[in-house]
Coordinates of N, CA and C and ligand atoms in Angstrom, one line a residue:
X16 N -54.6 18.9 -36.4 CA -53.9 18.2 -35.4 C -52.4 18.1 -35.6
X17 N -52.1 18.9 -36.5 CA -50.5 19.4 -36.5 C -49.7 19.3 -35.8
X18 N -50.1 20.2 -34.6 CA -49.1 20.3 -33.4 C -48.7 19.5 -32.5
X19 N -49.9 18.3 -32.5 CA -49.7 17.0 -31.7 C -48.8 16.4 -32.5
X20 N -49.5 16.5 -33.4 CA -48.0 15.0 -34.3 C -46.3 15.4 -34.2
X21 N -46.5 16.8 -34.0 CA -44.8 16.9 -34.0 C -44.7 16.9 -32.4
X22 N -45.6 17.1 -31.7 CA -45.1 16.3 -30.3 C -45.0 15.0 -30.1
X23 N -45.7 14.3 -30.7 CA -45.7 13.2 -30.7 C -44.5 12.4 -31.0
X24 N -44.1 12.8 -32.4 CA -42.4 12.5 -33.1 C -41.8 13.3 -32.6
X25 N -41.7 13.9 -31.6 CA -40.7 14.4 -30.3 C -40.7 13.7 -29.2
X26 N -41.7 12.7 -28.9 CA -41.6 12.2 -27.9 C -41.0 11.0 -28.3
X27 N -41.4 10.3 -29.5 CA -41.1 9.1 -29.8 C -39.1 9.5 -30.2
X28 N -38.7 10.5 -30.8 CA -37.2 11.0 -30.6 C -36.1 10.8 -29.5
X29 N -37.0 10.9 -28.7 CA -36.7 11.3 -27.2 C -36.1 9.7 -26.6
X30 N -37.7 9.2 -27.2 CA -37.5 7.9 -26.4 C -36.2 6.9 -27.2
X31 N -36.1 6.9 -28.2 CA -35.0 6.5 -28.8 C -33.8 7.1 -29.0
X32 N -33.4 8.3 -28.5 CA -32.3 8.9 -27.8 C -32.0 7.8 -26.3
X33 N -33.0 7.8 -26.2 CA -32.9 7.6 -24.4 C -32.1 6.1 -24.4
X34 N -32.9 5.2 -25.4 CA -32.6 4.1 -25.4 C -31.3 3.7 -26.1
X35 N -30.9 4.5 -27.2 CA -29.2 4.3 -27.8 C -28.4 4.8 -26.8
X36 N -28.5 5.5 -26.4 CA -27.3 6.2 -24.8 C -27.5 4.9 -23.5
X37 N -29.2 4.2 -23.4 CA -28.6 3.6 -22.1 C -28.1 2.0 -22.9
X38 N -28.3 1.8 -24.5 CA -27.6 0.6 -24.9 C -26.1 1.0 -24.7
X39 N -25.4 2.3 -25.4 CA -24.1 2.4 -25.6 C -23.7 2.4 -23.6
X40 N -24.3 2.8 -22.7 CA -23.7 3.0 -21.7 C -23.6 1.7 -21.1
X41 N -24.2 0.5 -21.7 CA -24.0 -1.2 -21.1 C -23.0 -1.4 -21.8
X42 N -22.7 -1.1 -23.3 CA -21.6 -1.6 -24.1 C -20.5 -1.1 -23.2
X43 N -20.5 0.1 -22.7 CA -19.1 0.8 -22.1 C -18.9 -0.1 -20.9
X44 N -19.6 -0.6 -20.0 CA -20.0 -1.2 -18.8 C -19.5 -2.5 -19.1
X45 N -19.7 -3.0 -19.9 CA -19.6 -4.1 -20.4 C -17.8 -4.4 -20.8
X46 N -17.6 -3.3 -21.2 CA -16.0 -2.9 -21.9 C -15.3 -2.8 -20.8
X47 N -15.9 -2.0 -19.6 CA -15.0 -1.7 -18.9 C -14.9 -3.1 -17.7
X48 N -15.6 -4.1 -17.7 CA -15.8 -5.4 -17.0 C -14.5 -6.2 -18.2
X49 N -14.6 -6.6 -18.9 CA -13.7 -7.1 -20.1 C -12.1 -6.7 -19.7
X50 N -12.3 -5.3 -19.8 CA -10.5 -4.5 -19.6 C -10.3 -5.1 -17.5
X51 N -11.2 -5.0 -17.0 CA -11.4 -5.3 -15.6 C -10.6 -6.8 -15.3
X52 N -11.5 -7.5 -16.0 CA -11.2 -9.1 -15.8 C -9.8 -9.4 -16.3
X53 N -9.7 -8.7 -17.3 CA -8.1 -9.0 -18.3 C -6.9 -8.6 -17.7
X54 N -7.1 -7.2 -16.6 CA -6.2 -7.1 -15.7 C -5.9 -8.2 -14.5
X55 N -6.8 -8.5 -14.2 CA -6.6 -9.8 -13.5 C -5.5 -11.1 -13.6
X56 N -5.3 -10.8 -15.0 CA -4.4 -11.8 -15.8 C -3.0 -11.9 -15.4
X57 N -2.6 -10.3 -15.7 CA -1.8 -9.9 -15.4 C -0.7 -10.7 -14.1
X58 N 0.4 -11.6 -14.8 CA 0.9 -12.2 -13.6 C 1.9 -11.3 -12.6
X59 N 1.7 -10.1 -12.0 CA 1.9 -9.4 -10.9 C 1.4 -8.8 -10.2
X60 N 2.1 -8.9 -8.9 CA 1.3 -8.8 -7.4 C 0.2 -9.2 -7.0
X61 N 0.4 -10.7 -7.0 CA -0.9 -11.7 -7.6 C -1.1 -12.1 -5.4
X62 N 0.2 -11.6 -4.7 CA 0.6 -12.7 -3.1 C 1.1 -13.6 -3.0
X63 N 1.1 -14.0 -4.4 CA 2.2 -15.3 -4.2 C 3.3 -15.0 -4.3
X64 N 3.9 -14.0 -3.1 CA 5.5 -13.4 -3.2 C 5.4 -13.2 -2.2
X65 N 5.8 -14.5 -1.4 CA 6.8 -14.6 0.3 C 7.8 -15.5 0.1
X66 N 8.9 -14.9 -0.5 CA 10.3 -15.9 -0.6 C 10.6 -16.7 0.6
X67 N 11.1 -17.5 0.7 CA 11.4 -18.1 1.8 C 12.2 -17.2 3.2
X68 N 12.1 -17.4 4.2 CA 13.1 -16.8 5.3 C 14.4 -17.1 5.6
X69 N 15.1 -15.9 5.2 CA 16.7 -16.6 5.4 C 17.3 -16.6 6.4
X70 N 17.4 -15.3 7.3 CA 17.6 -15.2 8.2 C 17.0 -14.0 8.4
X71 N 17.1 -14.2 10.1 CA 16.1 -12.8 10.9 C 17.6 -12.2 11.8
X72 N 16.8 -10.8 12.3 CA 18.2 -10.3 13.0 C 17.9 -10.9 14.6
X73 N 18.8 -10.4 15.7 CA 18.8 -11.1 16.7 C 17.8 -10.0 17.2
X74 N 16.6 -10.3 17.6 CA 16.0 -9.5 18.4 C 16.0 -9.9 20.0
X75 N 15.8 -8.1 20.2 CA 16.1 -8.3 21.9 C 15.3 -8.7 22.6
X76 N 14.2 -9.3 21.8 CA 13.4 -10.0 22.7 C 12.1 -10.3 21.9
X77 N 10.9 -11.1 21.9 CA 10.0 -11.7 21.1 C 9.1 -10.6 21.4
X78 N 8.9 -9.5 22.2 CA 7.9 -8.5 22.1 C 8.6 -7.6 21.1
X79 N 9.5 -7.6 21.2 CA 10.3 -6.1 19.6 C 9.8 -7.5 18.5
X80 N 9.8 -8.5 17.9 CA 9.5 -9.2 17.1 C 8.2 -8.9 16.6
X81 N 6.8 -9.5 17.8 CA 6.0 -9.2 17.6 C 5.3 -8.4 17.1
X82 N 5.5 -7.0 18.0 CA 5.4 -5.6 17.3 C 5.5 -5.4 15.6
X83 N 7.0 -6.2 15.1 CA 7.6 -5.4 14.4 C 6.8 -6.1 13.5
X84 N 6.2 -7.6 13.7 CA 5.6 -8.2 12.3 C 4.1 -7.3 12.1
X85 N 3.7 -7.3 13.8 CA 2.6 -6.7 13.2 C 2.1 -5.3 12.8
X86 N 3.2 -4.5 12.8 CA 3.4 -3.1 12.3 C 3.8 -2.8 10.9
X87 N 5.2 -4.0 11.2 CA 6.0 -3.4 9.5 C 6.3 -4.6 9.0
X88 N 5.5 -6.0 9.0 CA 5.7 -7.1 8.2 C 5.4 -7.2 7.7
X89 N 4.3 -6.4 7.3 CA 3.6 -6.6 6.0 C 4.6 -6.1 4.4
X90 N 5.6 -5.1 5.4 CA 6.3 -4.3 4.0 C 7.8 -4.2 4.1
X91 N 8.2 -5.2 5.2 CA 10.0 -5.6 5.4 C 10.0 -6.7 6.0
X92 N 9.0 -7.7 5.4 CA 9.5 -9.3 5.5 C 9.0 -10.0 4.7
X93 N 9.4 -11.3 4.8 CA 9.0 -11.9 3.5 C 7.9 -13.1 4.1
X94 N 7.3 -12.3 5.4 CA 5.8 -13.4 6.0 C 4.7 -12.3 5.7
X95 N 4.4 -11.8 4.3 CA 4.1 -10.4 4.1 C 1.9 -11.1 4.0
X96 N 1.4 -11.0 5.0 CA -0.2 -11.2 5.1 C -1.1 -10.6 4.0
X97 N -1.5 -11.2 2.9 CA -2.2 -9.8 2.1 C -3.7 -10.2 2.5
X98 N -4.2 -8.7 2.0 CA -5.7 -8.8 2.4 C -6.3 -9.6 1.1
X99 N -7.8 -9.0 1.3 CA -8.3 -9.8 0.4 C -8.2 -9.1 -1.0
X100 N -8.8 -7.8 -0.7 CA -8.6 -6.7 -2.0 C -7.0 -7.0 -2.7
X101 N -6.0 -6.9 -1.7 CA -4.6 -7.3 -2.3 C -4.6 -8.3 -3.5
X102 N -5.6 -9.4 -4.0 CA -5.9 -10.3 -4.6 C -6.0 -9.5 -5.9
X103 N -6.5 -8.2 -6.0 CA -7.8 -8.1 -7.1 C -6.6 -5.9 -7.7
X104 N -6.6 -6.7 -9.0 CA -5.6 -5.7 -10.0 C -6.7 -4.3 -10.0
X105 N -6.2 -3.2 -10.3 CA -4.9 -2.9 -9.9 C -4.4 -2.5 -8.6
X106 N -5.4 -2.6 -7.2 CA -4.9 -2.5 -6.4 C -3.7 -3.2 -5.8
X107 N -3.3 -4.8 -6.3 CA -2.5 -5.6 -6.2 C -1.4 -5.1 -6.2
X108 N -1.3 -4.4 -7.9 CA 0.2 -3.7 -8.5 C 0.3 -2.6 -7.5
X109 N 0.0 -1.8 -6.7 CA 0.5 -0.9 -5.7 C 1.1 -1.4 -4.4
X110 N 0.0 -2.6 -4.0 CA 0.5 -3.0 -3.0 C 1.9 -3.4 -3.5
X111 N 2.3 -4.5 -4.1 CA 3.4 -5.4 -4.7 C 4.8 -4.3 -4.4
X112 N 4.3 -3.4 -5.3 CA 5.1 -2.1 -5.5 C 5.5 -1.5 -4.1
X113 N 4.5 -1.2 -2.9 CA 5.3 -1.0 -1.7 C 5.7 -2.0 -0.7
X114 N 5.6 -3.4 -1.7 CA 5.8 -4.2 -0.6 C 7.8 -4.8 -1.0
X115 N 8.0 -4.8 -2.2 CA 8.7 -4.3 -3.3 C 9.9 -3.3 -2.8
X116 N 9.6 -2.0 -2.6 CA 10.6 -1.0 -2.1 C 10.7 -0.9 -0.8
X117 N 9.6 -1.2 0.1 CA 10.2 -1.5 1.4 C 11.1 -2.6 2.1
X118 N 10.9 -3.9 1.2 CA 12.1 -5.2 1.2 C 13.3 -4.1 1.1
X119 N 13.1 -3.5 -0.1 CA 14.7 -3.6 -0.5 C 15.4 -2.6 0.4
X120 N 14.3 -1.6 1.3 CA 14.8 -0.8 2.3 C 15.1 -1.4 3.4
X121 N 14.1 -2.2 3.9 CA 14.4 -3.3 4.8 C 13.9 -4.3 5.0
X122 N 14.6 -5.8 5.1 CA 13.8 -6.9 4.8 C 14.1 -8.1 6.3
X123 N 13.5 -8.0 7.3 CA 14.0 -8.6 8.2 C 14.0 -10.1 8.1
X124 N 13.7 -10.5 6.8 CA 13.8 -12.1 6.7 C 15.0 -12.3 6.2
X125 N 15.7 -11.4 5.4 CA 17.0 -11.5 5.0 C 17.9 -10.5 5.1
X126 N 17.9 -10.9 6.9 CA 19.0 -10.5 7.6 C 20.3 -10.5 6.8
X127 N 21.3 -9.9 7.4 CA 22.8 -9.9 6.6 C 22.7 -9.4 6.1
X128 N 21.9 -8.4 4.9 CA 22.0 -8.0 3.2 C 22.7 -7.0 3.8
X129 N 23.5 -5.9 2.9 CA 23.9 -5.4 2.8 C 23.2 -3.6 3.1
X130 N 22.2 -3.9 1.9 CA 20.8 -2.5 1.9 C 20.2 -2.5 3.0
X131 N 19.9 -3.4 4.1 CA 19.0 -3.3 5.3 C 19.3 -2.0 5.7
X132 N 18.4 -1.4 5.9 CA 18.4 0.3 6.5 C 17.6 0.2 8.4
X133 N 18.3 -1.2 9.2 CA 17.7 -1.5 10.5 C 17.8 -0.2 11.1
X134 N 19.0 0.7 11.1 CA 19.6 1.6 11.8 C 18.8 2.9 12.1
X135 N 17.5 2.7 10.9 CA 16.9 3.9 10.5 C 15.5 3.6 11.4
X136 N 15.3 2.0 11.6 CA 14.3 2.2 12.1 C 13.7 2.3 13.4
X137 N 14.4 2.3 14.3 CA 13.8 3.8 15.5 C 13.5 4.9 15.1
X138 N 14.7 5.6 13.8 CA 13.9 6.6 14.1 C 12.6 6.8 13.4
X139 N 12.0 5.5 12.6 CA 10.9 5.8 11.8 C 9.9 5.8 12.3
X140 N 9.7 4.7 13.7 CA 8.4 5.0 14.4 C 8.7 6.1 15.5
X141 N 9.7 6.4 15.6 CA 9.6 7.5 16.5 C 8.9 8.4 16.2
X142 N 9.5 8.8 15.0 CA 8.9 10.3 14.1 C 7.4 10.0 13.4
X143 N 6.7 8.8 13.3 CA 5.5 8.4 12.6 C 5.3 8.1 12.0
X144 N 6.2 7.9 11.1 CA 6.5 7.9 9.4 C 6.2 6.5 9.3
X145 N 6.4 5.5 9.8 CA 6.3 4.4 10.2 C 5.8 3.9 11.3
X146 N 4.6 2.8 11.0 CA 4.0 2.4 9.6 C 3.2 3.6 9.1
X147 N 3.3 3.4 7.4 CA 2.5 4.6 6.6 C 1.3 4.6 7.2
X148 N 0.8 6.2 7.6 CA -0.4 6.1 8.3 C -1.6 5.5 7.2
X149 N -1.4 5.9 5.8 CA -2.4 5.0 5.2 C -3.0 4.0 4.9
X150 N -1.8 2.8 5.3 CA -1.6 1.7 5.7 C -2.2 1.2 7.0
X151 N -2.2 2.5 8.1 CA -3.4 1.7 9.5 C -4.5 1.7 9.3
X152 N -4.9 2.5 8.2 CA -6.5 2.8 8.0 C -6.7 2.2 7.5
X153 N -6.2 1.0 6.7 CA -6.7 -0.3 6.1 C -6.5 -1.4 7.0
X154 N -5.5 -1.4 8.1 CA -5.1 -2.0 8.8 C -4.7 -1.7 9.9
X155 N -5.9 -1.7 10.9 CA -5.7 -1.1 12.2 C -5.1 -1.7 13.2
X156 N -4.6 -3.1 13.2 CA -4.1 -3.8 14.2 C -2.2 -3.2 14.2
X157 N -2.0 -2.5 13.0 CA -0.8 -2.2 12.5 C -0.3 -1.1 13.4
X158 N -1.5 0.0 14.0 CA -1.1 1.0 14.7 C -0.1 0.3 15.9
X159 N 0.6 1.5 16.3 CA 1.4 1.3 17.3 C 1.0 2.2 18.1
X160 N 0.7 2.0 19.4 CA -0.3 2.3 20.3 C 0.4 3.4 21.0
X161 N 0.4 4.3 21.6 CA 1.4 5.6 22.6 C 1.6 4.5 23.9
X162 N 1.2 3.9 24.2 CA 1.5 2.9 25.0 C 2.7 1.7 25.0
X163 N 2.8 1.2 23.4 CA 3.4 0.5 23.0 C 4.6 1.7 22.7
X164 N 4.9 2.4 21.9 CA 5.6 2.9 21.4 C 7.3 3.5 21.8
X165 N 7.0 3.5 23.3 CA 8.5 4.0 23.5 C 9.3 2.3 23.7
X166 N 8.4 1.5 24.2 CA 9.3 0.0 24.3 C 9.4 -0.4 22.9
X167 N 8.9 -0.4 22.3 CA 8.9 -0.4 20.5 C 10.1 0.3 20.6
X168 N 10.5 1.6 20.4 CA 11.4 2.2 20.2 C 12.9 1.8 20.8
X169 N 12.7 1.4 21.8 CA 13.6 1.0 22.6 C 14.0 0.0 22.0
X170 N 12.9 -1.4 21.7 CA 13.5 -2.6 21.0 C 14.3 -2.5 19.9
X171 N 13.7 -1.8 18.9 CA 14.5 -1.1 17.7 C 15.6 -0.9 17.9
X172 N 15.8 0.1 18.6 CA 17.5 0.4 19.0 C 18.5 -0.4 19.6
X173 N 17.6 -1.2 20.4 CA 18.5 -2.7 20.8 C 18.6 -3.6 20.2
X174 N 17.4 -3.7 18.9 CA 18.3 -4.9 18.1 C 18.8 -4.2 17.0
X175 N 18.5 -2.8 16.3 CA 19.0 -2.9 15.3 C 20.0 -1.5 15.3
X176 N 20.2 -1.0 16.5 CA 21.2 -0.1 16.7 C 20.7 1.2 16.4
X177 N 21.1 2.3 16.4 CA 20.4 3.4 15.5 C 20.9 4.6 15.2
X178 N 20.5 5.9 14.7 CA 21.0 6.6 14.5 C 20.1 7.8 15.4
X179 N 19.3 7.2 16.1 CA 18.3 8.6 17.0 C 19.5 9.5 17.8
X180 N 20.3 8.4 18.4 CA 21.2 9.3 19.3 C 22.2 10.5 18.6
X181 N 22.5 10.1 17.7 CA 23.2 10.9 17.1 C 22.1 12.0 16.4
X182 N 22.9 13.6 15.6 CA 22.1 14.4 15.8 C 21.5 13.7 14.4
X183 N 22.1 13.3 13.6 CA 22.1 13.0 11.7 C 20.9 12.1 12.0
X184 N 20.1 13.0 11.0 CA 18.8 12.8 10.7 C 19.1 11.7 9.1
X185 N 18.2 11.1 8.9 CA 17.9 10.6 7.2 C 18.0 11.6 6.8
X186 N 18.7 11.5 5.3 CA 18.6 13.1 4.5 C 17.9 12.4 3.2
X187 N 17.7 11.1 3.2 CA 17.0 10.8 1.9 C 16.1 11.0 1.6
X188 N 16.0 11.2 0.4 CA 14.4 11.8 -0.3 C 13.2 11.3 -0.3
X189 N 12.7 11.1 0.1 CA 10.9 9.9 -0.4 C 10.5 10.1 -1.5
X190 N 10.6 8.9 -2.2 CA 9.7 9.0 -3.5 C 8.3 8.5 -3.4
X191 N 7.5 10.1 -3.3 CA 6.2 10.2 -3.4 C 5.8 9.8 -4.6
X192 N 6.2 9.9 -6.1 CA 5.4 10.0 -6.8 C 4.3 8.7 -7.1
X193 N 4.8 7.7 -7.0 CA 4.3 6.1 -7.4 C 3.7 4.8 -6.3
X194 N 3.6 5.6 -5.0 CA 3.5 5.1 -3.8 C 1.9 5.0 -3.3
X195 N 1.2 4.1 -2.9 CA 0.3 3.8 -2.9 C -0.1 4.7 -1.2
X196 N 0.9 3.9 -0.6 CA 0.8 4.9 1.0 C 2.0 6.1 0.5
X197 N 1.5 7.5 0.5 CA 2.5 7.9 0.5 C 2.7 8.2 1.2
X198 N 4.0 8.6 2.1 CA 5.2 9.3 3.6 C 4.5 10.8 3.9
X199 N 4.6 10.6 4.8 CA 4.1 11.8 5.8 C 5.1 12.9 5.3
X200 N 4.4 14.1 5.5 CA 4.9 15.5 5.1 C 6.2 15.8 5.9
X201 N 6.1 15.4 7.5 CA 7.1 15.0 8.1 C 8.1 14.4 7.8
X202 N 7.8 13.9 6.9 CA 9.4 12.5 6.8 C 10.1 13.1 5.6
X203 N 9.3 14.1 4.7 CA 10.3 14.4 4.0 C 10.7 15.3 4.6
X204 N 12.2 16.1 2.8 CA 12.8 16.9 3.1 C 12.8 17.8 3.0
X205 N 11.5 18.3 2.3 CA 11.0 19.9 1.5 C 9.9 20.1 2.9
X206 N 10.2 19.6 4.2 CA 9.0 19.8 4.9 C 9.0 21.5 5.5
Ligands
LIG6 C1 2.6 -0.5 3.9 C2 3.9 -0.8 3.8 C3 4.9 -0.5 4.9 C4 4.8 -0.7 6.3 C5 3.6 -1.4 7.0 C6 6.0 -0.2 6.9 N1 6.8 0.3 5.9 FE1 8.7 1.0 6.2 N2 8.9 1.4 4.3 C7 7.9 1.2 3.3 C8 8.4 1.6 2.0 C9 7.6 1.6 0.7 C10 9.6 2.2 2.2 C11 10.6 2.8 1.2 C12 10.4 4.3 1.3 C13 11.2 5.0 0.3 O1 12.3 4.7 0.0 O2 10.5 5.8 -0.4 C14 9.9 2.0 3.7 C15 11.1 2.4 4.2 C16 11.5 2.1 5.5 C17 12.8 2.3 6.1 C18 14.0 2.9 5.4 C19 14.2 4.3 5.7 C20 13.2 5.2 5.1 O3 12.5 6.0 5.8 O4 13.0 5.2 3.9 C21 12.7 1.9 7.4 C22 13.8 1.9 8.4 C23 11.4 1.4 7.6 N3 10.6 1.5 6.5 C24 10.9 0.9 8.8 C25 9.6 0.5 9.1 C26 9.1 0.1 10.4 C27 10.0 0.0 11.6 C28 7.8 -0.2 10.2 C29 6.9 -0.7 11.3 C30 6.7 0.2 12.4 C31 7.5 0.0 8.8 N4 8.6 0.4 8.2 C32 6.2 -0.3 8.2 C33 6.7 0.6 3.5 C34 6.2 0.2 4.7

């Protein structure tokens, strides 16, 4: 009965292979919940970052307002709505991060600054670029509708002036690399 017995201490091999790989794969599971929770900790881009409102610009009317909060306030004002995922690391730190560089491009709560880039924004939803399309797919009330869009456009330029008319396009660069939504192939400049 030779040949049973070494199948036999192959099967019983087997079975304790089987069972040190699915112990080590709970320890990893287990590790990887631990490093999970501990990011959590982490005190950034937690939503508790809506500075107060300083000033707004004069809009040409409460429909260019509306539009604009519910298109681009999530990422140029400081009444910024986060979802629920926005709560939970590391997706947090991305959002924070584009909510972060679009203030500082433009922040309609704090009108006056000097960096506000209002001038630019006709032409951003004109051309699509704005809002980041990847940004409607998480948030579809954000789309701006072909319907809505040329009065959109039009408010834009009446409250915040612009640069459509003229031929000068943005020549600035997009920084893709660190961007959670990143800019349409269109908006850059290697297009
Ligand atoms: C999901 C976040 C998000 C939303 C929503 C969003 N933007 Fe932006 N926006 C950004 C970021 C990030 C930048 C900075 C881009 C850069 O410099 O790379 C930016 C830049 C801009 C700029 C500066 C010029 C430029 O192209 O860099 C303008 C103007 C602008 N956005 C207008 C708008 C308008 C108008 C809307 C709504 C229709 C909107 N944005 C919606 C994130 C957003």
């Amino acid at each position: 009965m030779e040949p049973m017995e070494g199948e036999e201490k192959e099967k019983q091999e087997k079975k304790h292979t089987k069972w040190v790989k699915s112990v080590m794969g709970l320890v990893a599971l287990g590790e990887a919940a631990v490093i999970f929770i501990g990011l959590q900790f982490i005190p950034y881009g937690r939503g508790y970052n809506n500075p107060p409102v300083k000033a707004e610009p004069k809009w040409d009317s409460s429909t260019t307002r509306e539009l604009f909060f519910r298109a681009c306030g999530d990422c140029h004002s400081n009444e910024v709505v986060w979802p629920w995922y926005g709560y939970i690391a590391p997706i947090s730190w991305f959002i924070q991060h584009d909510i972060d560089t679009g203030r500082a491009a433009l922040n309609v709560s704090e009108w006056g600054r000097e960096e506000n880039e209002g001038s630019e924004a006709a032409e951003t939803v004109n051309n699509g670029s704005m809002p980041p399309w990847a940004y409607t797919i998480l948030r579809s009330s954000a789309k701006i509708s072909a319907s809505e869009k040329e009065a959109f456009v039009q408010g834009l330029v009446a409250t915040f002036g612009s640069e459509l008319k003229g031929e000068q396009k943005s020549k600035k660069k997009v920084d893709d690399s660190i961007r959670f939504f990143p800019a349409r192939k269109d908006d850059r400049e290697d297009k």
